[in-house]
CSV table of C-alpha atoms and ligand atoms in Angstrom, one decimal:
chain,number,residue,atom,x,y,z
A,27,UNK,CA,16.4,268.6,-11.1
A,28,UNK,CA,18.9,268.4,-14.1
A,29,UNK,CA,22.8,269.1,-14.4
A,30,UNK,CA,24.4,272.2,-15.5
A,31,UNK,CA,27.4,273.6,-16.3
A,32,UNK,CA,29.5,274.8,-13.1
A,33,UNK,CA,30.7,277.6,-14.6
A,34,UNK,CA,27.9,279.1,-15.9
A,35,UNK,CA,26.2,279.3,-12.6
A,36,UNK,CA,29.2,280.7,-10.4
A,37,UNK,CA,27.5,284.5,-10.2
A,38,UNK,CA,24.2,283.0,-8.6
A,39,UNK,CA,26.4,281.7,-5.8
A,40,UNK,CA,28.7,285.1,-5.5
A,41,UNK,CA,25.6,287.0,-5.6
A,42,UNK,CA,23.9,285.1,-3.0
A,43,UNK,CA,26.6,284.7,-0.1
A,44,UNK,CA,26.0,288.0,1.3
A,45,UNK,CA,22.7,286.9,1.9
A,46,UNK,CA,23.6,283.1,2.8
A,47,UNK,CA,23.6,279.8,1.3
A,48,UNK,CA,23.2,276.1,2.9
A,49,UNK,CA,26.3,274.2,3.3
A,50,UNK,CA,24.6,270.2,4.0
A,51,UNK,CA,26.4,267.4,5.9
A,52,UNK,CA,25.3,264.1,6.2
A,53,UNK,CA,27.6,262.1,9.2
A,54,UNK,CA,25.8,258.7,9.5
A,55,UNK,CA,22.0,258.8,9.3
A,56,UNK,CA,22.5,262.5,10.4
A,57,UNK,CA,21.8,265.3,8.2
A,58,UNK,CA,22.6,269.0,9.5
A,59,UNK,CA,22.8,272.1,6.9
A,60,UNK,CA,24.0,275.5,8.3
A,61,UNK,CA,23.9,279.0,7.0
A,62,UNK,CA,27.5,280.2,5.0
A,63,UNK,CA,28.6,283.5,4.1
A,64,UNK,CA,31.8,282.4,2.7
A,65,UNK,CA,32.7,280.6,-0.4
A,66,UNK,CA,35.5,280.6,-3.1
A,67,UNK,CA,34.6,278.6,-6.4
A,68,UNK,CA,37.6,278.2,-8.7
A,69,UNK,CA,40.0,275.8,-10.6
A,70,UNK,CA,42.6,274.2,-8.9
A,71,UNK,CA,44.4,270.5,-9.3
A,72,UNK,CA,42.4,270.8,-13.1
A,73,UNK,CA,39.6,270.6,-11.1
A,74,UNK,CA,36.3,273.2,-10.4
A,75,UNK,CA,36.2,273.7,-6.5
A,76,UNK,CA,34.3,275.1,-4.1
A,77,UNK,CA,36.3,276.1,-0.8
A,78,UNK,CA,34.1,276.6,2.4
A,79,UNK,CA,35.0,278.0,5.7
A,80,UNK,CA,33.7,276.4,8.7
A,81,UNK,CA,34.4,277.5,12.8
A,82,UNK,CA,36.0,275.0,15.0
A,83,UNK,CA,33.1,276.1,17.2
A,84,UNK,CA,30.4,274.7,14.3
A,85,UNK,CA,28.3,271.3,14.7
A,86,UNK,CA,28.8,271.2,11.3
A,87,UNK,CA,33.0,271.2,11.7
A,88,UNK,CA,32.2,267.8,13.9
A,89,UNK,CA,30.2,266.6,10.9
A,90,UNK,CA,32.8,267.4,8.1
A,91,UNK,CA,35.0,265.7,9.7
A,92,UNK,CA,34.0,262.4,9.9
A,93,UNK,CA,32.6,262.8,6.1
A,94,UNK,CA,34.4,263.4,2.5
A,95,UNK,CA,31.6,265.3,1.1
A,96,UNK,CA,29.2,268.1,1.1
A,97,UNK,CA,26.8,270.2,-0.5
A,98,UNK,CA,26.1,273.6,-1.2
A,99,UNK,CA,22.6,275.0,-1.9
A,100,UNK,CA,22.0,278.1,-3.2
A,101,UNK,CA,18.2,279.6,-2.5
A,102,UNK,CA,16.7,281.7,-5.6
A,103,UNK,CA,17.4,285.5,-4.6
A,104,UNK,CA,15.4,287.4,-2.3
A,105,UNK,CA,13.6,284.0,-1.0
A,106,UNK,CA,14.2,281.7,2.1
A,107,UNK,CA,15.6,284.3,4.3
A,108,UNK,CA,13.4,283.0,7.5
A,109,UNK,CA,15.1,279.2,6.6
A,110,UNK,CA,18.6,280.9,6.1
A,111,UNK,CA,18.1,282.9,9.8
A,112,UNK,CA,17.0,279.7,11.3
A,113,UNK,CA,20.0,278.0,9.9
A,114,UNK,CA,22.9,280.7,10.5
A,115,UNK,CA,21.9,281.1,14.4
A,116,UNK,CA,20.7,277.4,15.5
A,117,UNK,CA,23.0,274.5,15.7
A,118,UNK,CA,22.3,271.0,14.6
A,119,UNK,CA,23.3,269.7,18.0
A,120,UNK,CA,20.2,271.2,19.3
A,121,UNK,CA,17.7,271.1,16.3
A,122,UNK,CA,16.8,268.8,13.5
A,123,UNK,CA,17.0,271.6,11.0
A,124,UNK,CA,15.8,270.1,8.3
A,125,UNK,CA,12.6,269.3,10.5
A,126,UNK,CA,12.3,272.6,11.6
A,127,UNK,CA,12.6,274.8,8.5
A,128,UNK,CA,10.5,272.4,6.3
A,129,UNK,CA,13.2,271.5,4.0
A,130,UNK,CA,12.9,268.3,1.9
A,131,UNK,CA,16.1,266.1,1.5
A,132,UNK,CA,16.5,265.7,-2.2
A,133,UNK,CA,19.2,262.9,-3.0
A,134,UNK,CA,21.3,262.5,-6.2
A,135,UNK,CA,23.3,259.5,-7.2
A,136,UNK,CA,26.3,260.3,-7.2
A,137,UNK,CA,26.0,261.7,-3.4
A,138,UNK,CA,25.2,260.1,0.5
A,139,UNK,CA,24.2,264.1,1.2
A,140,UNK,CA,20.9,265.3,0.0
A,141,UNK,CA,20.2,268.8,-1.5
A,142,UNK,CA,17.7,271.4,-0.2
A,143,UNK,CA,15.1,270.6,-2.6
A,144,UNK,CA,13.8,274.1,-1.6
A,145,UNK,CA,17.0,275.5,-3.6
A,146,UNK,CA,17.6,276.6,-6.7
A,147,UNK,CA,21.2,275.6,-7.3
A,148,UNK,CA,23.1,273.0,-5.9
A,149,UNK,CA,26.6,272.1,-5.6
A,150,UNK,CA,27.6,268.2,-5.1
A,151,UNK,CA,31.6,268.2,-3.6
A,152,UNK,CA,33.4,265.7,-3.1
A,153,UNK,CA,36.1,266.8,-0.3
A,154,UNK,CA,40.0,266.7,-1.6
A,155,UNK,CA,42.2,268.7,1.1
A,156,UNK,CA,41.6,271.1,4.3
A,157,UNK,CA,43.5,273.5,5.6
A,158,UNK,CA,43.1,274.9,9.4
A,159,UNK,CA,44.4,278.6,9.8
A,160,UNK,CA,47.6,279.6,11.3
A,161,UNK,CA,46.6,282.2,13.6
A,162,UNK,CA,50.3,283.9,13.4
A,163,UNK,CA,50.0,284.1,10.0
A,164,UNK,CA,46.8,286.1,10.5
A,165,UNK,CA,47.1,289.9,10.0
A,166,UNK,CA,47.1,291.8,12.8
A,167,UNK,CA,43.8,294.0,12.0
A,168,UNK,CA,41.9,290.3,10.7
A,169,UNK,CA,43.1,288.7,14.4
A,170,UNK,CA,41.1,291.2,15.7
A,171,UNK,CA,38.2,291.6,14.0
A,172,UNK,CA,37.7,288.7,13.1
A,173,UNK,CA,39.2,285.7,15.5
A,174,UNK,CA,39.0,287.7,19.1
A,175,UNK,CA,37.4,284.5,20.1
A,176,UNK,CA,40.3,282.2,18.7
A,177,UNK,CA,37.3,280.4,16.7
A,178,UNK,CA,39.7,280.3,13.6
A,179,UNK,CA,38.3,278.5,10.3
A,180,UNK,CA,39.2,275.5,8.8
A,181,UNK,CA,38.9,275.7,5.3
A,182,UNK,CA,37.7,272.6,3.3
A,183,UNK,CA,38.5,272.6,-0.5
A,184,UNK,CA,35.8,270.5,-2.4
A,185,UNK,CA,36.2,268.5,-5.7
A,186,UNK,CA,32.9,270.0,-7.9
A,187,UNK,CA,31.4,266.9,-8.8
A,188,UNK,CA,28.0,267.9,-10.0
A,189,UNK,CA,26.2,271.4,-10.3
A,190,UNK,CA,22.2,271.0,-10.4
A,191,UNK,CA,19.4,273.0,-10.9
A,192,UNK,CA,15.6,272.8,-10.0
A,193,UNK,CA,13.6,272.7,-13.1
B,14,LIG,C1,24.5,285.0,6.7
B,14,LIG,C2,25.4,284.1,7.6
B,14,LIG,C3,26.6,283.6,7.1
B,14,LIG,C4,27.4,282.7,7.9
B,14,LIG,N1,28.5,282.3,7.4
B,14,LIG,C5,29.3,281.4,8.1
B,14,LIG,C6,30.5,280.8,7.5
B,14,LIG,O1,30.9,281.1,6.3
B,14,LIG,N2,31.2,280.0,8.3
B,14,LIG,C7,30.8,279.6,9.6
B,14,LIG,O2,31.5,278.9,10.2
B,14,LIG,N3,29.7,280.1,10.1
B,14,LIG,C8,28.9,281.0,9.4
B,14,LIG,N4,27.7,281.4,9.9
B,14,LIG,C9,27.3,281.0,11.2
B,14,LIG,C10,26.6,279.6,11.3
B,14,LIG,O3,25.7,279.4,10.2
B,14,LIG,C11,25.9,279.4,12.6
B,14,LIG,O4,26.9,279.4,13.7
B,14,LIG,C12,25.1,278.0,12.7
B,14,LIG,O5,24.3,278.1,13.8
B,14,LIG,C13,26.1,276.8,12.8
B,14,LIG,O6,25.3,275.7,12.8
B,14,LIG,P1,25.8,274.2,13.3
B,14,LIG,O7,26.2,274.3,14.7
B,14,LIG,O8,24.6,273.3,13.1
B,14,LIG,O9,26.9,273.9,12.4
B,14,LIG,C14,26.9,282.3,9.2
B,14,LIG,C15,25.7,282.8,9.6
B,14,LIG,C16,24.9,283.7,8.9
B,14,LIG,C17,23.6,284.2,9.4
């Protein structure tokens, strides 16, 4: 595993979300990763960030809240689709889903939450603000596609602290 530059590696990411990364949680001795579609990387407070959008409804919303840091792992394309399935449809209060898919925990310094070995890229954040949405702010057409269920998103901004990649 060594340390790259974030910027360099931002169109793995972009490329990859359609598809699905891992966002990883760690709340206690608990570790819980689920499937994300969504992510904006970017530069804000002079800072690279990663923002992530997580459903009240989500095990993993429990988990980010009672943590200040996450990780995003990004699977080489094409690969890992039965693991990213798995991990988009199953929730952590039911499975161990680390157990399940075979993934190893692979833990850096400068981070309590471990990447997905597995991976190819890996984002270490540190989290700096959230923001829950406003449904009335919410066009009309997005209410309805989108939030018909009132399971809005709560966005969570994360401070970049390291970018890895597998050797
Ligand atoms: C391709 C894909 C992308 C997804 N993107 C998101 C996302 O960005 N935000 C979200 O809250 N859920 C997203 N989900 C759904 C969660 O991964 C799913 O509900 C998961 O089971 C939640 O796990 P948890 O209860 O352990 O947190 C996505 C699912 C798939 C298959």
């Amino acid at each position: 595993m060594e340390k790259v530059d974030f910027n360099d590696n931002l169109n793995k990411l972009t490329q990859q979300l359609p598809q699905g990364v891992f966002l990883t949680v760690k709340d206690g001795e608990k570790i819980n990763t689920m499937t994300i579609g969504w992510a904006l990387s970017g530069r804000i407070w002079n800072e690279n960030c990663l923002l992530v959008a997580v459903r009240y409804s989500r095990h993993t919303y429990e988990m980010m809240e009672n943590t200040d840091e996450f990780v995003v792992s990004v699977p080489k394309e094409g690969v890992m689709k039965k693991e990213l399935s798995f991990c988009g449809t199953k929730s952590g209060r039911d499975f161990d889903k680390f157990n399940e898919c075979n993934l190893t925990p692979f833990y850096v310094d400068e981070s309590n939450v471990p990447l997905i070995k597995e991976c190819d890229l890996h984002f270490v954040c540190k989290k700096v603000y959230q923001q829950s949405m406003e449904p009335s702010l919410i066009g009309a057409d997005f209410i309805h596609k989108k939030y018909c269920d009132k399971d809005y998103h709560v966005m969570y901004y994360g401070q970049v602290i390291s970018t890895y990649k597998n050797d």
